[in-house]
């Protein structure tokens, strides 16, 4: 069964304290891995797409990396405005239209 | 503003009732996706439409149905509502299956069943 697991569930950091979020997946024939950011009461906002092991994408303080079994979202010197839930997602094997989301990591940055 | 419009933003209704959620996709996007987000289930894929036709189905209950109209807006109909249907319902759209630029999500409809 296609599955996406994210860890930790919640992470509290001090402003400027770098860390990483993990996303592991079990899906045959990976056809991309997506990262989204979701603020409370809002819809998810697309951040990155990664397609192949070794690929990296960056956006401001965020960098996403991909291996054959997992992806990491590294956050460098975070600021309070980076506080949000970060979601990882992959297309399902049986139907690429069926994007499967992980349960997310709730990130909180203290000033 | 993401370009995907969902109405209403909030909906409170009683058990057993029927409601309709509406979504207008971003201009130029032919695909519409519906997702349900509850505290214990996370984001769950319900159904996808592409240019008026059903393209993919997730774990959508038989009490739920959807359609996409010629102007590409979509409606999600929820009937015989139960307390457990209380959730955020998101609509998303894309023009490439989300392969390059992911989905664009609306701000959601919060449904409360009392």
PDB file of C-alpha atoms in Angstrom:
ATOM      1  CA  UNK A   1       0.000   0.000   0.000  1.00  0.00           C
ATOM      2  CA  UNK A   2       1.258   3.464  -0.901  1.00  0.00           C
ATOM      3  CA  UNK A   3       2.252   5.283   2.246  1.00  0.00           C
ATOM      4  CA  UNK A   4       3.924   8.531   3.296  1.00  0.00           C
ATOM      5  CA  UNK A   5       5.270   8.938   6.821  1.00  0.00           C
ATOM      6  CA  UNK A   6       6.573  12.197   8.227  1.00  0.00           C
ATOM      7  CA  UNK A   7       8.610  12.790  11.338  1.00  0.00           C
ATOM      8  CA  UNK A   8       8.667  14.351  13.786  1.00  0.00           C
ATOM      9  CA  UNK A   9       4.968  15.162  14.252  1.00  0.00           C
ATOM     10  CA  UNK A  10       5.891  18.450  15.863  1.00  0.00           C
ATOM     11  CA  UNK A  11       9.114  20.411  16.190  1.00  0.00           C
ATOM     12  CA  UNK A  12       9.800  23.493  18.239  1.00  0.00           C
ATOM     13  CA  UNK A  13      12.935  25.462  17.452  1.00  0.00           C
ATOM     14  CA  UNK A  14      14.497  28.677  18.588  1.00  0.00           C
ATOM     15  CA  UNK A  15      14.880  31.359  15.934  1.00  0.00           C
ATOM     16  CA  UNK A  16      18.124  30.671  14.068  1.00  0.00           C
ATOM     17  CA  UNK A  17      18.289  27.007  15.124  1.00  0.00           C
ATOM     18  CA  UNK A  18      18.604  24.866  11.994  1.00  0.00           C
ATOM     19  CA  UNK A  19      17.005  21.424  11.701  1.00  0.00           C
ATOM     20  CA  UNK A  20      15.560  18.870   9.275  1.00  0.00           C
ATOM     21  CA  UNK A  21      12.168  17.308   8.689  1.00  0.00           C
ATOM     22  CA  UNK A  22      11.882  13.778   7.358  1.00  0.00           C
ATOM     23  CA  UNK A  23       9.522  12.187   4.843  1.00  0.00           C
ATOM     24  CA  UNK A  24       9.735   8.480   4.092  1.00  0.00           C
ATOM     25  CA  UNK A  25       7.598   6.816   1.450  1.00  0.00           C
ATOM     26  CA  UNK A  26       6.657   3.371   0.214  1.00  0.00           C
ATOM     27  CA  UNK A  27       5.364   3.606  -3.322  1.00  0.00           C
ATOM     28  CA  UNK A  28       6.395   1.643  -6.374  1.00  0.00           C
ATOM     29  CA  UNK A  29       7.873   3.631  -9.209  1.00  0.00           C
ATOM     30  CA  UNK A  30       8.193   7.032  -7.616  1.00  0.00           C
ATOM     31  CA  UNK A  31       6.910   9.701  -9.980  1.00  0.00           C
ATOM     32  CA  UNK A  32       7.835  12.747  -7.994  1.00  0.00           C
ATOM     33  CA  UNK A  33       7.756  13.914  -4.406  1.00  0.00           C
ATOM     34  CA  UNK A  34       6.162  17.168  -3.356  1.00  0.00           C
ATOM     35  CA  UNK A  35       6.576  19.461  -0.373  1.00  0.00           C
ATOM     36  CA  UNK A  36       3.844  21.853   0.714  1.00  0.00           C
ATOM     37  CA  UNK A  37       3.489  24.394   3.481  1.00  0.00           C
ATOM     38  CA  UNK A  38       0.163  24.820   5.263  1.00  0.00           C
ATOM     39  CA  UNK A  39      -0.724  27.695   7.584  1.00  0.00           C
ATOM     40  CA  UNK A  40      -3.605  27.293  10.074  1.00  0.00           C
ATOM     41  CA  UNK A  41      -7.005  27.563   8.408  1.00  0.00           C
ATOM     42  CA  UNK A  42      -5.518  27.814   4.917  1.00  0.00           C
ATOM     43  CA  UNK A  43      -4.958  25.493   2.007  1.00  0.00           C
ATOM     44  CA  UNK A  44      -1.550  23.913   1.403  1.00  0.00           C
ATOM     45  CA  UNK A  45       0.903  25.996  -0.601  1.00  0.00           C
ATOM     46  CA  UNK A  46       3.210  24.268  -3.059  1.00  0.00           C
ATOM     47  CA  UNK A  47       6.948  24.517  -2.308  1.00  0.00           C
ATOM     48  CA  UNK A  48       8.953  21.942  -4.305  1.00  0.00           C
ATOM     49  CA  UNK A  49       8.838  18.974  -6.637  1.00  0.00           C
ATOM     50  CA  UNK A  50      11.698  16.455  -6.589  1.00  0.00           C
ATOM     51  CA  UNK A  51      11.980  13.680  -9.175  1.00  0.00           C
ATOM     52  CA  UNK A  52      15.181  11.747  -8.780  1.00  0.00           C
ATOM     53  CA  UNK A  53      17.499  10.603  -6.020  1.00  0.00           C
ATOM     54  CA  UNK A  54      20.192  13.184  -5.386  1.00  0.00           C
ATOM     55  CA  UNK A  55      18.049  16.075  -6.548  1.00  0.00           C
ATOM     56  CA  UNK A  56      17.963  19.219  -4.397  1.00  0.00           C
ATOM     57  CA  UNK A  57      15.740  22.299  -4.514  1.00  0.00           C
ATOM     58  CA  UNK A  58      16.088  25.507  -2.507  1.00  0.00           C
ATOM     59  CA  UNK A  59      13.800  28.363  -1.605  1.00  0.00           C
ATOM     60  CA  UNK A  60      14.944  31.009   0.849  1.00  0.00           C
ATOM     61  CA  UNK A  61      15.746  29.160   4.102  1.00  0.00           C
ATOM     62  CA  UNK A  62      14.372  25.833   2.888  1.00  0.00           C
ATOM     63  CA  UNK A  63      16.210  23.092   1.027  1.00  0.00           C
ATOM     64  CA  UNK A  64      14.599  19.823  -0.015  1.00  0.00           C
ATOM     65  CA  UNK A  65      16.604  16.702  -0.850  1.00  0.00           C
ATOM     66  CA  UNK A  66      15.581  13.273  -2.128  1.00  0.00           C
ATOM     67  CA  UNK A  67      17.001   9.776  -1.721  1.00  0.00           C
ATOM     68  CA  UNK A  68      15.546   6.488  -2.960  1.00  0.00           C
ATOM     69  CA  UNK A  69      13.450   6.001   0.160  1.00  0.00           C
ATOM     70  CA  UNK A  70      13.074   9.377   1.813  1.00  0.00           C
ATOM     71  CA  UNK A  71      13.201  13.116   1.507  1.00  0.00           C
ATOM     72  CA  UNK A  72      14.432  15.771   3.882  1.00  0.00           C
ATOM     73  CA  UNK A  73      13.373  19.360   4.256  1.00  0.00           C
ATOM     74  CA  UNK A  74      16.239  21.277   5.784  1.00  0.00           C
ATOM     75  CA  UNK A  75      15.493  24.614   7.358  1.00  0.00           C
ATOM     76  CA  UNK A  76      18.447  26.911   7.930  1.00  0.00           C
ATOM     77  CA  UNK A  77      18.374  29.754  10.475  1.00  0.00           C
ATOM     78  CA  UNK A  78      14.572  29.726  10.639  1.00  0.00           C
ATOM     79  CA  UNK A  79      12.473  32.766  11.500  1.00  0.00           C
ATOM     80  CA  UNK A  80       9.111  32.889  13.314  1.00  0.00           C
ATOM     81  CA  UNK A  81       7.341  33.345   9.958  1.00  0.00           C
ATOM     82  CA  UNK A  82       8.533  29.870   8.962  1.00  0.00           C
ATOM     83  CA  UNK A  83       6.158  28.421  11.569  1.00  0.00           C
ATOM     84  CA  UNK A  84       3.643  26.211   9.732  1.00  0.00           C
ATOM     85  CA  UNK A  85       2.803  22.600   9.014  1.00  0.00           C
ATOM     86  CA  UNK A  86       4.984  21.093   6.296  1.00  0.00           C
ATOM     87  CA  UNK A  87       3.425  18.347   4.214  1.00  0.00           C
ATOM     88  CA  UNK A  88       5.101  15.796   2.016  1.00  0.00           C
ATOM     89  CA  UNK A  89       3.181  14.060  -0.796  1.00  0.00           C
ATOM     90  CA  UNK A  90       3.685  11.503  -3.565  1.00  0.00           C
ATOM     91  CA  UNK A  91       1.569  10.374  -6.522  1.00  0.00           C
ATOM     92  CA  UNK A  92      -0.058   7.001  -5.906  1.00  0.00           C
ATOM     93  CA  UNK A  93       1.160   3.958  -7.838  1.00  0.00           C
ATOM     94  CA  UNK A  94      -2.266   2.959  -9.120  1.00  0.00           C
ATOM     95  CA  UNK A  95      -3.145   6.483 -10.165  1.00  0.00           C
ATOM     96  CA  UNK A  96      -0.725   9.379 -10.422  1.00  0.00           C
ATOM     97  CA  UNK A  97      -3.705  11.683 -10.035  1.00  0.00           C
ATOM     98  CA  UNK A  98      -4.205  10.407  -6.514  1.00  0.00           C
ATOM     99  CA  UNK A  99      -1.643  12.432  -4.576  1.00  0.00           C
ATOM    100  CA  UNK A 100      -1.050  10.881  -1.158  1.00  0.00           C
ATOM    101  CA  UNK A 101      -0.157  13.290   1.633  1.00  0.00           C
ATOM    102  CA  UNK A 102       1.707  12.589   4.823  1.00  0.00           C
ATOM    103  CA  UNK A 103       0.262  13.769   8.113  1.00  0.00           C
ATOM    104  CA  UNK A 104       2.738  16.637   8.272  1.00  0.00           C
ATOM    105  CA  UNK A 105       5.268  18.126  10.660  1.00  0.00           C
ATOM    106  CA  UNK A 106       4.036  21.043  12.722  1.00  0.00           C
ATOM    107  CA  UNK A 107       6.964  23.453  12.958  1.00  0.00           C
ATOM    108  CA  UNK A 108       7.036  26.216  15.550  1.00  0.00           C
ATOM    109  CA  UNK A 109       9.823  28.813  15.646  1.00  0.00           C
ATOM    110  CA  UNK A 110      10.192  30.823  18.863  1.00  0.00           C
ATOM    111  CA  UNK A 111      11.620  34.357  18.604  1.00  0.00           C
TER     112      UNK A 111
ATOM    113  CA  UNK B   1      -5.203  34.753  -3.213  1.00  0.00           C
ATOM    114  CA  UNK B   2      -4.244  31.455  -4.852  1.00  0.00           C
ATOM    115  CA  UNK B   3      -6.709  31.826  -7.727  1.00  0.00           C
ATOM    116  CA  UNK B   4      -8.823  28.868  -6.564  1.00  0.00           C
ATOM    117  CA  UNK B   5     -12.099  30.061  -5.053  1.00  0.00           C
ATOM    118  CA  UNK B   6     -14.140  27.995  -2.647  1.00  0.00           C
ATOM    119  CA  UNK B   7     -17.538  28.870  -1.239  1.00  0.00           C
ATOM    120  CA  UNK B   8     -18.832  28.974   1.364  1.00  0.00           C
ATOM    121  CA  UNK B   9     -15.936  29.391   3.792  1.00  0.00           C
ATOM    122  CA  UNK B  10     -17.937  28.046   6.713  1.00  0.00           C
ATOM    123  CA  UNK B  11     -20.973  25.818   6.869  1.00  0.00           C
ATOM    124  CA  UNK B  12     -22.858  24.580   9.912  1.00  0.00           C
ATOM    125  CA  UNK B  13     -25.600  22.038   9.360  1.00  0.00           C
ATOM    126  CA  UNK B  14     -27.473  19.279  11.145  1.00  0.00           C
ATOM    127  CA  UNK B  15     -27.040  15.536  10.829  1.00  0.00           C
ATOM    128  CA  UNK B  16     -28.993  14.025   7.969  1.00  0.00           C
ATOM    129  CA  UNK B  17     -28.865  17.162   5.870  1.00  0.00           C
ATOM    130  CA  UNK B  18     -27.345  17.706   2.421  1.00  0.00           C
ATOM    131  CA  UNK B  19     -24.889  20.447   1.450  1.00  0.00           C
ATOM    132  CA  UNK B  20     -23.108  21.581  -1.693  1.00  0.00           C
ATOM    133  CA  UNK B  21     -19.585  22.944  -1.731  1.00  0.00           C
ATOM    134  CA  UNK B  22     -18.453  24.951  -4.712  1.00  0.00           C
ATOM    135  CA  UNK B  23     -15.045  25.425  -6.296  1.00  0.00           C
ATOM    136  CA  UNK B  24     -13.801  27.625  -9.137  1.00  0.00           C
ATOM    137  CA  UNK B  25     -10.387  26.502 -10.350  1.00  0.00           C
ATOM    138  CA  UNK B  26      -7.523  28.803 -11.273  1.00  0.00           C
ATOM    139  CA  UNK B  27      -7.904  30.286 -14.723  1.00  0.00           C
ATOM    140  CA  UNK B  28      -6.650  27.842 -17.365  1.00  0.00           C
ATOM    141  CA  UNK B  29      -6.597  24.788 -15.094  1.00  0.00           C
ATOM    142  CA  UNK B  30      -8.636  21.867 -16.392  1.00  0.00           C
ATOM    143  CA  UNK B  31      -8.204  19.515 -13.420  1.00  0.00           C
ATOM    144  CA  UNK B  32     -10.032  19.863 -10.132  1.00  0.00           C
ATOM    145  CA  UNK B  33      -9.285  17.755  -7.074  1.00  0.00           C
ATOM    146  CA  UNK B  34     -11.268  17.461  -3.859  1.00  0.00           C
ATOM    147  CA  UNK B  35      -9.623  16.650  -0.537  1.00  0.00           C
ATOM    148  CA  UNK B  36     -10.974  16.172   2.970  1.00  0.00           C
ATOM    149  CA  UNK B  37      -8.843  17.180   5.952  1.00  0.00           C
ATOM    150  CA  UNK B  38      -9.766  16.132   9.457  1.00  0.00           C
ATOM    151  CA  UNK B  39      -7.648  16.178  12.606  1.00  0.00           C
ATOM    152  CA  UNK B  40      -7.208  12.414  12.780  1.00  0.00           C
ATOM    153  CA  UNK B  41      -6.989  11.605   9.070  1.00  0.00           C
ATOM    154  CA  UNK B  42      -4.913  14.319   7.506  1.00  0.00           C
ATOM    155  CA  UNK B  43      -5.486  15.232   3.864  1.00  0.00           C
ATOM    156  CA  UNK B  44      -7.477  12.502   2.116  1.00  0.00           C
ATOM    157  CA  UNK B  45      -7.992  12.459  -1.647  1.00  0.00           C
ATOM    158  CA  UNK B  46     -11.650  12.230  -2.602  1.00  0.00           C
ATOM    159  CA  UNK B  47     -12.012  12.662  -6.344  1.00  0.00           C
ATOM    160  CA  UNK B  48     -10.537  14.292  -9.458  1.00  0.00           C
ATOM    161  CA  UNK B  49     -12.226  15.755 -12.513  1.00  0.00           C
ATOM    162  CA  UNK B  50     -10.541  16.703 -15.746  1.00  0.00           C
ATOM    163  CA  UNK B  51     -12.379  18.906 -18.218  1.00  0.00           C
ATOM    164  CA  UNK B  52     -15.759  17.697 -17.038  1.00  0.00           C
ATOM    165  CA  UNK B  53     -14.976  14.010 -16.715  1.00  0.00           C
ATOM    166  CA  UNK B  54     -14.203  11.976 -13.619  1.00  0.00           C
ATOM    167  CA  UNK B  55     -10.541  10.966 -13.776  1.00  0.00           C
ATOM    168  CA  UNK B  56      -9.649   9.383 -10.440  1.00  0.00           C
ATOM    169  CA  UNK B  57     -11.449   8.364  -7.293  1.00  0.00           C
ATOM    170  CA  UNK B  58     -10.169   8.001  -3.758  1.00  0.00           C
ATOM    171  CA  UNK B  59     -11.936   6.841  -0.623  1.00  0.00           C
ATOM    172  CA  UNK B  60     -15.026   8.884  -1.339  1.00  0.00           C
ATOM    173  CA  UNK B  61     -18.160   7.766   0.473  1.00  0.00           C
ATOM    174  CA  UNK B  62     -21.240   6.791  -1.541  1.00  0.00           C
ATOM    175  CA  UNK B  63     -23.081   9.629   0.222  1.00  0.00           C
ATOM    176  CA  UNK B  64     -20.705  12.052  -1.468  1.00  0.00           C
ATOM    177  CA  UNK B  65     -20.732  12.970  -5.140  1.00  0.00           C
ATOM    178  CA  UNK B  66     -19.123  15.579  -7.324  1.00  0.00           C
ATOM    179  CA  UNK B  67     -19.291  17.006 -10.794  1.00  0.00           C
ATOM    180  CA  UNK B  68     -17.450  19.484 -12.983  1.00  0.00           C
ATOM    181  CA  UNK B  69     -19.443  21.788 -15.205  1.00  0.00           C
ATOM    182  CA  UNK B  70     -18.659  23.097 -18.727  1.00  0.00           C
ATOM    183  CA  UNK B  71     -17.296  26.340 -17.251  1.00  0.00           C
ATOM    184  CA  UNK B  72     -14.918  24.090 -15.224  1.00  0.00           C
ATOM    185  CA  UNK B  73     -16.261  24.968 -11.799  1.00  0.00           C
ATOM    186  CA  UNK B  74     -16.917  21.960  -9.598  1.00  0.00           C
ATOM    187  CA  UNK B  75     -19.357  21.076  -6.875  1.00  0.00           C
ATOM    188  CA  UNK B  76     -19.028  18.509  -4.107  1.00  0.00           C
ATOM    189  CA  UNK B  77     -22.343  17.251  -2.773  1.00  0.00           C
ATOM    190  CA  UNK B  78     -22.473  15.707   0.680  1.00  0.00           C
ATOM    191  CA  UNK B  79     -25.696  14.040   1.776  1.00  0.00           C
ATOM    192  CA  UNK B  80     -27.088  12.239   4.831  1.00  0.00           C
ATOM    193  CA  UNK B  81     -24.464  14.079   6.825  1.00  0.00           C
ATOM    194  CA  UNK B  82     -22.982  12.518   9.952  1.00  0.00           C
ATOM    195  CA  UNK B  83     -21.010  14.067  12.791  1.00  0.00           C
ATOM    196  CA  UNK B  84     -17.874  12.417  11.421  1.00  0.00           C
ATOM    197  CA  UNK B  85     -18.164  14.359   8.177  1.00  0.00           C
ATOM    198  CA  UNK B  86     -17.137  17.511  10.009  1.00  0.00           C
ATOM    199  CA  UNK B  87     -13.859  18.541   8.397  1.00  0.00           C
ATOM    200  CA  UNK B  88     -12.124  21.018   6.126  1.00  0.00           C
ATOM    201  CA  UNK B  89     -12.849  20.347   2.480  1.00  0.00           C
ATOM    202  CA  UNK B  90     -10.280  21.616   0.020  1.00  0.00           C
ATOM    203  CA  UNK B  91     -10.442  22.001  -3.691  1.00  0.00           C
ATOM    204  CA  UNK B  92      -7.263  22.163  -5.744  1.00  0.00           C
ATOM    205  CA  UNK B  93      -6.563  22.663  -9.416  1.00  0.00           C
ATOM    206  CA  UNK B  94      -3.720  22.069 -11.847  1.00  0.00           C
ATOM    207  CA  UNK B  95      -3.012  22.173 -15.575  1.00  0.00           C
ATOM    208  CA  UNK B  96      -0.292  19.529 -15.740  1.00  0.00           C
ATOM    209  CA  UNK B  97      -1.408  16.957 -13.190  1.00  0.00           C
ATOM    210  CA  UNK B  98       0.685  18.776 -10.637  1.00  0.00           C
ATOM    211  CA  UNK B  99       3.890  17.266 -12.043  1.00  0.00           C
ATOM    212  CA  UNK B 100       5.928  20.464 -12.212  1.00  0.00           C
ATOM    213  CA  UNK B 101       4.159  23.041 -10.119  1.00  0.00           C
ATOM    214  CA  UNK B 102       2.050  20.917  -7.778  1.00  0.00           C
ATOM    215  CA  UNK B 103      -1.542  21.704  -7.056  1.00  0.00           C
ATOM    216  CA  UNK B 104      -2.992  25.110  -6.265  1.00  0.00           C
ATOM    217  CA  UNK B 105      -5.312  24.811  -3.295  1.00  0.00           C
ATOM    218  CA  UNK B 106      -8.213  26.981  -2.309  1.00  0.00           C
ATOM    219  CA  UNK B 107      -8.685  28.218   1.233  1.00  0.00           C
ATOM    220  CA  UNK B 108     -11.210  25.486   2.003  1.00  0.00           C
ATOM    221  CA  UNK B 109     -14.729  25.102   3.334  1.00  0.00           C
ATOM    222  CA  UNK B 110     -15.022  24.276   7.015  1.00  0.00           C
ATOM    223  CA  UNK B 111     -18.011  21.997   7.494  1.00  0.00           C
ATOM    224  CA  UNK B 112     -19.428  21.479  10.957  1.00  0.00           C
ATOM    225  CA  UNK B 113     -22.180  18.890  11.402  1.00  0.00           C
ATOM    226  CA  UNK B 114     -24.111  19.234  14.647  1.00  0.00           C
TER     227      UNK B 114
END
